[in-house]
Coordinates of C-alpha atoms in Angstrom, one line a residue:
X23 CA 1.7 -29.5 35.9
X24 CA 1.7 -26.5 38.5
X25 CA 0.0 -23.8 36.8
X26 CA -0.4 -20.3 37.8
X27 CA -3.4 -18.2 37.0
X28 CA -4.3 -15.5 34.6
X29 CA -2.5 -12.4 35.1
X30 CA -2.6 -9.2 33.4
X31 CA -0.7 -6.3 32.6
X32 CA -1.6 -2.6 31.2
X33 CA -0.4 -2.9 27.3
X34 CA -1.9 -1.3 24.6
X35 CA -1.9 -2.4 21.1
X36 CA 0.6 0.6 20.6
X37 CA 2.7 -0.5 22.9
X38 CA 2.9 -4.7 21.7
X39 CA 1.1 -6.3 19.2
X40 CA 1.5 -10.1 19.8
X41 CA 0.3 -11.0 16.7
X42 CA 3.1 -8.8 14.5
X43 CA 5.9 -9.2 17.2
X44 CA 5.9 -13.1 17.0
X45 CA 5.4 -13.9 13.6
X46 CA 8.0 -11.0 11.9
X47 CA 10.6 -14.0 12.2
X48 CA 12.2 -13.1 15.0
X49 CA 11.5 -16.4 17.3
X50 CA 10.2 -19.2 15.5
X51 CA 8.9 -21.7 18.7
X52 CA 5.4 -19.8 19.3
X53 CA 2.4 -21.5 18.3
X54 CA -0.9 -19.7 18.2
X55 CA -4.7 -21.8 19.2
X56 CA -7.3 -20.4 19.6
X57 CA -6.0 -16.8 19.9
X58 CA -3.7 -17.7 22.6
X59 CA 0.1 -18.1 21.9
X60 CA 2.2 -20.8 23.7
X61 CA 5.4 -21.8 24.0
X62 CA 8.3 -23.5 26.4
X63 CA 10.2 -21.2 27.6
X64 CA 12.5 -20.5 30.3
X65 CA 11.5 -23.6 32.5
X66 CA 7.9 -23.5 31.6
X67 CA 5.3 -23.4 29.0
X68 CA 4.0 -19.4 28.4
X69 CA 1.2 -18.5 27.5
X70 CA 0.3 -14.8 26.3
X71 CA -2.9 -13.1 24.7
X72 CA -4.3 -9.4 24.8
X73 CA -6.8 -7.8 23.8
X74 CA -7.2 -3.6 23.1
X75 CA -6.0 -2.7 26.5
X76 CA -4.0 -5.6 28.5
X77 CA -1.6 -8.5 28.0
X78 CA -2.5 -11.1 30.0
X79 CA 0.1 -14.5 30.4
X80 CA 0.2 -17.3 32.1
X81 CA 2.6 -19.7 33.2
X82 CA 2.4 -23.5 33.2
X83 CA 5.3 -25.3 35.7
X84 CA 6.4 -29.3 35.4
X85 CA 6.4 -30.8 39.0
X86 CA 9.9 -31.7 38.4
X87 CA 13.0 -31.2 36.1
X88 CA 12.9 -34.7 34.9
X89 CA 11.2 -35.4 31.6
X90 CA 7.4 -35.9 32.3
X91 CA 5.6 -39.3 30.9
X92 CA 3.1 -39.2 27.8
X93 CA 0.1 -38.3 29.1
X94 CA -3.3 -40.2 29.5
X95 CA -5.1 -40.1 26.5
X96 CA -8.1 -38.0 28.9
X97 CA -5.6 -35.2 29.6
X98 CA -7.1 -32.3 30.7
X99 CA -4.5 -30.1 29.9
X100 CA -2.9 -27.9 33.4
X101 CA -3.9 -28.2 36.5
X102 CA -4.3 -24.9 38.5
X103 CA -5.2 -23.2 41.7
X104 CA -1.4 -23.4 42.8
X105 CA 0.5 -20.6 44.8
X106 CA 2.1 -17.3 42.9
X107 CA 4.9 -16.7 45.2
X108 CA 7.9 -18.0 43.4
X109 CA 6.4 -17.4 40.2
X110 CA 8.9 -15.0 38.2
X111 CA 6.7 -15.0 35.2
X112 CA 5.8 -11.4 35.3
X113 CA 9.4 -10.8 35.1
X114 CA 10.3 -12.6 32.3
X115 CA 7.1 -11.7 30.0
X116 CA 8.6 -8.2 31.3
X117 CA 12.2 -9.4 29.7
X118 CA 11.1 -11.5 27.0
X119 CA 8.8 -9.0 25.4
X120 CA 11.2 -5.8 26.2
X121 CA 8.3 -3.8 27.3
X122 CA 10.6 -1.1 29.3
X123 CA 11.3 1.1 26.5
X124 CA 8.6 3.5 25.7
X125 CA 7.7 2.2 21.9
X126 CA 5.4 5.5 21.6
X127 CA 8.5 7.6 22.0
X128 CA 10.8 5.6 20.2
X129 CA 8.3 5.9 16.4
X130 CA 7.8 9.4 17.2
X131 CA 11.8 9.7 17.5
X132 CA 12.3 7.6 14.5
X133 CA 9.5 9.2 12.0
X134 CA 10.5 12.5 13.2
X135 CA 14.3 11.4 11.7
X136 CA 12.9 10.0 8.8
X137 CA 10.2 10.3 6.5
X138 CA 9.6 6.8 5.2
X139 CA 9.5 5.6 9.2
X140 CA 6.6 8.1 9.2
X141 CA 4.9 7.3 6.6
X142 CA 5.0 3.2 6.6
X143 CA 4.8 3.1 10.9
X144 CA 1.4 3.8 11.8
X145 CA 0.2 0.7 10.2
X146 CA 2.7 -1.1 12.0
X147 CA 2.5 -0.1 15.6
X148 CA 3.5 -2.5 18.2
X149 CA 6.1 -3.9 16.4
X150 CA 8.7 -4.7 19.4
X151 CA 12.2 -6.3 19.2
X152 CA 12.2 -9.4 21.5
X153 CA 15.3 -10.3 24.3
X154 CA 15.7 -13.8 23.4
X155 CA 18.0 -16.3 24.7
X156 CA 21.0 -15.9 22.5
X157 CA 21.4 -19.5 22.1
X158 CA 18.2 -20.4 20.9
X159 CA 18.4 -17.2 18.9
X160 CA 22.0 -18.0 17.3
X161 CA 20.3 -22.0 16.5
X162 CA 17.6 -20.2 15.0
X163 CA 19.2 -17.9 12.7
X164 CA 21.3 -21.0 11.3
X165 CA 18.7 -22.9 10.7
X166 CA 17.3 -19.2 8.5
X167 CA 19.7 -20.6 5.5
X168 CA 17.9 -20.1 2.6
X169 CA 14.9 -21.4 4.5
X170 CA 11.2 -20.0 5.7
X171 CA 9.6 -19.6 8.5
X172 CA 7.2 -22.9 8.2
X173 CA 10.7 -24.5 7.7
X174 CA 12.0 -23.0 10.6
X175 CA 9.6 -23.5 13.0
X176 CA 9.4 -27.1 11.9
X177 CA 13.3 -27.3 12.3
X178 CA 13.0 -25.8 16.3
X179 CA 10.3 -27.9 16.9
X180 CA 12.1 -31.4 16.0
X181 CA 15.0 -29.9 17.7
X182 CA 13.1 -29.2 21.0
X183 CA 10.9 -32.4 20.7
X184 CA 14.5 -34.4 20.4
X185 CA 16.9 -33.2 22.6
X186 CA 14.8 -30.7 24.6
X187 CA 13.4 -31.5 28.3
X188 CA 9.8 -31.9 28.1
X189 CA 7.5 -29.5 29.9
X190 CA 4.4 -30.1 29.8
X191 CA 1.4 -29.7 27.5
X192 CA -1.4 -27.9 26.5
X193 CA -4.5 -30.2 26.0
X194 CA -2.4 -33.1 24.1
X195 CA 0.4 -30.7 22.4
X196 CA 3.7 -31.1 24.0
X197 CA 6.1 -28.1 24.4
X198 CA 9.4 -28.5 24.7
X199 CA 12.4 -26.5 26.2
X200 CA 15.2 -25.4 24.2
X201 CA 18.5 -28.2 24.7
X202 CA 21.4 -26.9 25.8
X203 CA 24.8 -26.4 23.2
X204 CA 26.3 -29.2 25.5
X205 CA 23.6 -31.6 24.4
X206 CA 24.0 -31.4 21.1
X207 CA 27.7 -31.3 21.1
X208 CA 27.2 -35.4 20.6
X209 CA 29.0 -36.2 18.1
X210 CA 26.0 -38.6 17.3
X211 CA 23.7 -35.0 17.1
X212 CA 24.9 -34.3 13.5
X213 CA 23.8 -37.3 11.3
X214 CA 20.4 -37.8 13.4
X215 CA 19.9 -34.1 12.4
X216 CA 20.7 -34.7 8.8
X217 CA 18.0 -37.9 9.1
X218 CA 15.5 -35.0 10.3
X219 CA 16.1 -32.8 7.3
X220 CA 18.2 -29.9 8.8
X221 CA 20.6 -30.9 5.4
X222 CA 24.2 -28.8 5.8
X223 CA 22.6 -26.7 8.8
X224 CA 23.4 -29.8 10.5
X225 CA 26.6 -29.8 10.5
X226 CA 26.7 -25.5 11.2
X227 CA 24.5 -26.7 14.6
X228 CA 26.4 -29.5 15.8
X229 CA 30.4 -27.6 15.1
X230 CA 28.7 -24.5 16.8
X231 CA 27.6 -26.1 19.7
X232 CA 30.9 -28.1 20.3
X233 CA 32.7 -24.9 20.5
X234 CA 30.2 -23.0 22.6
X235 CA 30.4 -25.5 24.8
X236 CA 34.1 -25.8 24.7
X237 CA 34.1 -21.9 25.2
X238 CA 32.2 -22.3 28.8
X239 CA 28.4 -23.6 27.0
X240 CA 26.0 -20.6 27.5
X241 CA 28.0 -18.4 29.2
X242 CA 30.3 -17.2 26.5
X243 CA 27.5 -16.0 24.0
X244 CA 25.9 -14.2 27.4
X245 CA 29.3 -12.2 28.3
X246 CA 29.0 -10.7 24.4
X247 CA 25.6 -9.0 25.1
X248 CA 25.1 -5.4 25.0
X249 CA 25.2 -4.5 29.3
X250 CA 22.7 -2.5 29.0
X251 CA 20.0 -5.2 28.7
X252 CA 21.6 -8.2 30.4
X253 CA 20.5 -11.6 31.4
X254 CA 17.0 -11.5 33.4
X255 CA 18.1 -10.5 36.7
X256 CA 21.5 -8.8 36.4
X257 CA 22.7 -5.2 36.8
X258 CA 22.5 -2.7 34.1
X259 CA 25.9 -1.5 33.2
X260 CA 26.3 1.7 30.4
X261 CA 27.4 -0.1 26.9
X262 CA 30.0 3.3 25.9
X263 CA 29.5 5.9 23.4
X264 CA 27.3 5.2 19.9
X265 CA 29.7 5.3 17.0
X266 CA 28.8 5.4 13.1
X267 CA 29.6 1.7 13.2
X268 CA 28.1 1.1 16.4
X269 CA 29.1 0.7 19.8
X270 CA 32.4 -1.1 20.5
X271 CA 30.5 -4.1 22.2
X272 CA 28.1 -4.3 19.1
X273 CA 31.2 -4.5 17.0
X274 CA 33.6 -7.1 19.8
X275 CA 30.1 -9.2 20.0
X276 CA 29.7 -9.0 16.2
X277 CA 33.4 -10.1 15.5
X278 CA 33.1 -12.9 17.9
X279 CA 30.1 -14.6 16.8
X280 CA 31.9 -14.7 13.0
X281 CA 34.1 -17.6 14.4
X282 CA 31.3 -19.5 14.6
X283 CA 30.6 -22.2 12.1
X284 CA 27.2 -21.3 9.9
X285 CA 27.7 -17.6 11.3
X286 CA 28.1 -14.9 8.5
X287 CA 27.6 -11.4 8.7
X288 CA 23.9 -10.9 8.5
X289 CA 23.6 -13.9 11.2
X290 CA 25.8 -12.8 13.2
X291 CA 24.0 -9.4 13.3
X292 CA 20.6 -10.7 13.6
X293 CA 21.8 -12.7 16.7
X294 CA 23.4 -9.3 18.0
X295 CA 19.8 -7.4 17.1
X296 CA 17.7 -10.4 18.3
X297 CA 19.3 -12.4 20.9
X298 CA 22.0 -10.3 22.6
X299 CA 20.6 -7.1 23.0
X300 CA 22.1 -4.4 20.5
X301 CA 20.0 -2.3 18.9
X302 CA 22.1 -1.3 15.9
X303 CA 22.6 -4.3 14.4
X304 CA 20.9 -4.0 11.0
X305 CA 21.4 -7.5 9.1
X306 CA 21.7 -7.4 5.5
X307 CA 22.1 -9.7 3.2
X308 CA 25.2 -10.8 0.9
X309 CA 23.6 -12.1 -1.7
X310 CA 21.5 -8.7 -2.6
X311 CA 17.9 -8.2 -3.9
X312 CA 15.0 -11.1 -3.1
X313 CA 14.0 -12.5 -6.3
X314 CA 10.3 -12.7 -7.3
X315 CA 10.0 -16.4 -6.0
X316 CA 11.6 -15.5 -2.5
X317 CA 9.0 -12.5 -2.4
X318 CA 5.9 -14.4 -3.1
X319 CA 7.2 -17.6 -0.7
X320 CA 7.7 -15.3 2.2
X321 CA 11.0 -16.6 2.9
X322 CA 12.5 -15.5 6.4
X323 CA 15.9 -16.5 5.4
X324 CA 15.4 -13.9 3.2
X325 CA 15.1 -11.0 6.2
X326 CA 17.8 -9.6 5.1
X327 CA 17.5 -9.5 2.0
X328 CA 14.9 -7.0 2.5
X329 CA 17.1 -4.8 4.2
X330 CA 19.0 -4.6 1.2
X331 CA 15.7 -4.3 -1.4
X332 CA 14.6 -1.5 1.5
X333 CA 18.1 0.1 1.4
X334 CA 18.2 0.7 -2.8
X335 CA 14.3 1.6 -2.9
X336 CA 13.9 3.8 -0.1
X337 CA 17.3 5.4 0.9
X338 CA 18.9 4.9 -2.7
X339 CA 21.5 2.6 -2.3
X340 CA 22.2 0.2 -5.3
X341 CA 24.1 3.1 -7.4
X342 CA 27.7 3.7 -7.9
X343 CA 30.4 2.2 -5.6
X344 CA 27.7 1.1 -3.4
X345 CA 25.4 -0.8 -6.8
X346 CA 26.4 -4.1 -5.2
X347 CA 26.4 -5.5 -1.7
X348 CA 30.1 -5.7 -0.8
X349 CA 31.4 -5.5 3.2
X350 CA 31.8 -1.6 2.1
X351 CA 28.2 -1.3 1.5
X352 CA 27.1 -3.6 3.9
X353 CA 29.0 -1.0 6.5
X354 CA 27.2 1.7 4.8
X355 CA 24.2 0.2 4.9
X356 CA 24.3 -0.2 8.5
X357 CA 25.9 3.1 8.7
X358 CA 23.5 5.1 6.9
X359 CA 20.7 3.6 9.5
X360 CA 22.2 4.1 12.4
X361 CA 23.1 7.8 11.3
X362 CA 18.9 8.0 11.2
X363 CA 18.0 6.0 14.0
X364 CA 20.7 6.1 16.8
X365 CA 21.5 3.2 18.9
X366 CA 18.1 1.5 18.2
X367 CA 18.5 1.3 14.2
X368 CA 17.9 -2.1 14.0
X369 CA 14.7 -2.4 15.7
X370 CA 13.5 0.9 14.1
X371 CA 14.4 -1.3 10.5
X372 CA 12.4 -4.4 11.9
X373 CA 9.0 -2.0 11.7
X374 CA 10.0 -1.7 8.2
X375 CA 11.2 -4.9 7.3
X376 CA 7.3 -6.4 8.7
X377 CA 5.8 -3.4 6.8
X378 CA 7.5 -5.5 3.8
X379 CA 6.4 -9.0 4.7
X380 CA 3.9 -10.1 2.3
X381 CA 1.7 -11.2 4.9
X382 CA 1.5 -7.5 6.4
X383 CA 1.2 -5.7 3.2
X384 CA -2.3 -5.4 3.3
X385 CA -2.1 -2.8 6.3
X386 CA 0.2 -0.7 4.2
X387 CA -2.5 1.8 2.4
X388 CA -6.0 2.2 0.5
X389 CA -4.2 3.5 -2.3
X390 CA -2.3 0.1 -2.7
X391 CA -5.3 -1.8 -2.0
X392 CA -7.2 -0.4 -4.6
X393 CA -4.8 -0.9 -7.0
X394 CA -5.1 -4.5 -5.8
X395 CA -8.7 -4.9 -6.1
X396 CA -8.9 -3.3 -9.8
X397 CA -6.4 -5.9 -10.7
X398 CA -8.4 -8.7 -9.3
X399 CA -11.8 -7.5 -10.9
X400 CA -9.6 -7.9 -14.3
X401 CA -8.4 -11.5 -13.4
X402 CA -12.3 -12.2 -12.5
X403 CA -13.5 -10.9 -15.4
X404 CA -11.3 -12.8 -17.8
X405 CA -11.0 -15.8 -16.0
X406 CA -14.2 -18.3 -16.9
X407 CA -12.5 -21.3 -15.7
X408 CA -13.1 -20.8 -11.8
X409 CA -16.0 -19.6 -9.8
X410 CA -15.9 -15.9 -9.5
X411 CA -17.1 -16.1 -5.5
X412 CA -14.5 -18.4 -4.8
X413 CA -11.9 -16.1 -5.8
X414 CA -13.2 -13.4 -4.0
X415 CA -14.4 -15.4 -0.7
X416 CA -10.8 -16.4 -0.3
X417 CA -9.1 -13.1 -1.1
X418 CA -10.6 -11.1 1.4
X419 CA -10.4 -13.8 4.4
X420 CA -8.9 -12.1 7.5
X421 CA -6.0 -13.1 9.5
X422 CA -8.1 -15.0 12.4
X423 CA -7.5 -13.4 15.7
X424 CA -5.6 -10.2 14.6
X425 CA -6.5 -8.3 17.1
X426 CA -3.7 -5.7 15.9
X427 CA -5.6 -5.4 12.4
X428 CA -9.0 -4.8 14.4
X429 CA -7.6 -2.2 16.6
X430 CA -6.4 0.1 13.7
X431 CA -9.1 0.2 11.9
X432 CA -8.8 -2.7 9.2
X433 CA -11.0 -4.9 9.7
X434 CA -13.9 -2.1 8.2
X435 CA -11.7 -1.2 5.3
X436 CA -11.4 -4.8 4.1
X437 CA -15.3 -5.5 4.4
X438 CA -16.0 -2.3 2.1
X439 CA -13.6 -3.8 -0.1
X440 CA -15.0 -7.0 -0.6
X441 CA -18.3 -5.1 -0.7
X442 CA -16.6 -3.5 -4.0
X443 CA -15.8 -7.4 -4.8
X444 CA -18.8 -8.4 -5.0
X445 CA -20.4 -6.2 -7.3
X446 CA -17.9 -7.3 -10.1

């Protein structure tokens, strides 16, 4: 492989935090090793870490487009020490990651509009919507379904590692390029996916991409995204006037990707938020509240489901004509979010939707950690059947590599806690 070296950019954790941003279910092709996150994107395997300070990326290049051989069982991994000059990385991490708004700005803007943003955001800083491909965005949100995010990722991987062109790898790992709608337009594509597990998303993925591709393949999903954040490397156009129900693109765009098979309402608005560039598409789900199970399973599917458990706890939806989730209340959902938080309501709702996630909560406050850690010293103390240490060994273990949790101060707050463990 052609590989370019280390570069860095000026990011603060306030600015991006990697390690929130890319596992909040948004994109589910990122893998993290050894504190560095990889994936194949774009014509090349990417390769991003950061510390306090900078984001630093790399970029990985096949020598040619055709798929490259298994490699020798002594692989080193890249080669390097190759020429920068048509490397458009810095752009794309640039696009990818959507670091030209001023994320700063935009929580001050939001918590100034709204009291829960305040309170809830400063654990959460960083948090940044991503500019994704829209296809690989609109295959990913299919495959959500009543699904989680292990069963996602392991969904975009088979689908990569099948019909995707191979890029390179990284030591002996494989990464994979997202395949086209045309390629899996085969009419072959939907029973091998069925053998693969994808069960009736298979059908949604293969029906989808035969009518993309009937529509002019990738091309047709791009002309729905919001102008004002365009395909890498086109003009900036204005996107019109914000409305209560968003901006006539959001709504054309929104509309559009309906006719799609395996495309309802909250998919089609998490592809608008997530993959085509309009800010106040807030997904939420039909089928209403998470139950307990989808809680503790961390189910991703479930996204917007949240949005719906946020809207009745925090903004007091759930009563009278809106106590279910019809299209009415979905509108007003939507409505009542983008009356707070302008034209970028849906990525202000993302901070709050992680701040949900069960594997965030433990940022959230003391307060709620205490409450946590009088309720374990309870279950220790009445439970004889298991080793006390245990327990508490494996309730405080940290997130490895969470730079984000270090640089806000919680890596100290969860040591005096298990301190407090300890004494029990």
């Amino acid at each position: 492989m052609r590989t370019i070296a280390w570069q860095q950019l000026p990011v603060s954790l306030t600015e991006l935090c990697l390690d929130t941003t890319l596992r909040c279910g948004q994109s589910f092709r990122w893998r993290k090793v050894d504190d560095i996150w990889h994936c194949g994107l774009n014509g090349r395997v990417l390769s991003l870490r950061q510390d306090s300070a900078h984001l630093y990326y790399q970029s990985a290049f096949p020598h040619n487009t055709v798929n490259l051989p298994t490699p020798p069982s002594s692989s080193p991994g890249y080669t390097s020490g190759h020429s920068q000059e048509d490397d458009d990385t810095e752009a794309l991490v640039h696009h990818y990651l959507n670091l030209e708004p001023n994320l700063t700005e935009l929580y001050e803007q939001w918590s100034t509009a709204d009291a829960n943003f305040k309170k809830k955001a400063p654990r959460f800083a960083g948090v940044r919507v991503l500019r994704q491909d829209a296809w690989e965005a609109l295959v990913g949100f299919i495959c959500s379904s009543n699904n989680n995010i292990i069963r996602i990722s392991q969904m975009m991987e088979k689908l990569c590692t099948h019909y995707g062109p191979l890029l390179g790898y990284v030591v002996t790992t494989p990464y994979y390029d997202m395949p086209p709608p045309s390629v899996l337009a085969d009419p072959k594509v939907e029973s091998h996916l069925r053998q693969l597990g994808f069960g009736y998303r298979a059908k949604y993925l293969y029906q989808t991409a035969n009518l993309i591709s009937q529509k002019g393949d990738q091309g047709w999903l791009d002309s729905l995204r919001n102008p004002e954040k365009p395909v890498m490397g086109q003009k900036i156009s204005p996107a019109g006037e914000m409305q209560p129900g968003g901006r006539e693109g959001y709504r054309v765009a929104h509309e559009a990707l309906l006719t799609l098979q395996g495309v309802g309402p909250k998919v089609a608005d998490c592809v608008c938020l997530m993959g085509l560039g309009w800010g106040e598409a807030v997904p939420v789900d039909t089928h209403g509240m998470l139950s307990l199970r989808d809680k503790l399973s961390q189910t991703t599917a479930n996204k917007s489901a949240l949005v719906w458990q946020i809207a009745q706890r925090d903004y007091k939806f759930g009563k009278g004509k809106h106590s279910s989730l019809t299209k009415a209340t979905y509108d007003a959902v939507g409505n009542r979010f983008r009356s707070l938080w302008g034209k970028e309501a849906g990525w202000a709702h993302s901070v709050l939707f992680t701040a949900d996630l069960r594997v965030f909560a433990e940022r959230l406050s003391s307060k709620i950690e205490m409450a946590q850690v009088k309720e374990e010293e309870m279950v220790v103390k009445h439970e004889t059947s298991f080793d006390s240490k245990i327990i508490t060994k494996k309730r405080v273990k940290e997130e490895p590599g969470d730079d984000c949790l270090q640089e806000f101060g919680l890596t100290s707050a969860r040591k005096a806690t298990a301190k407090r463990r300890r004494k029990v």
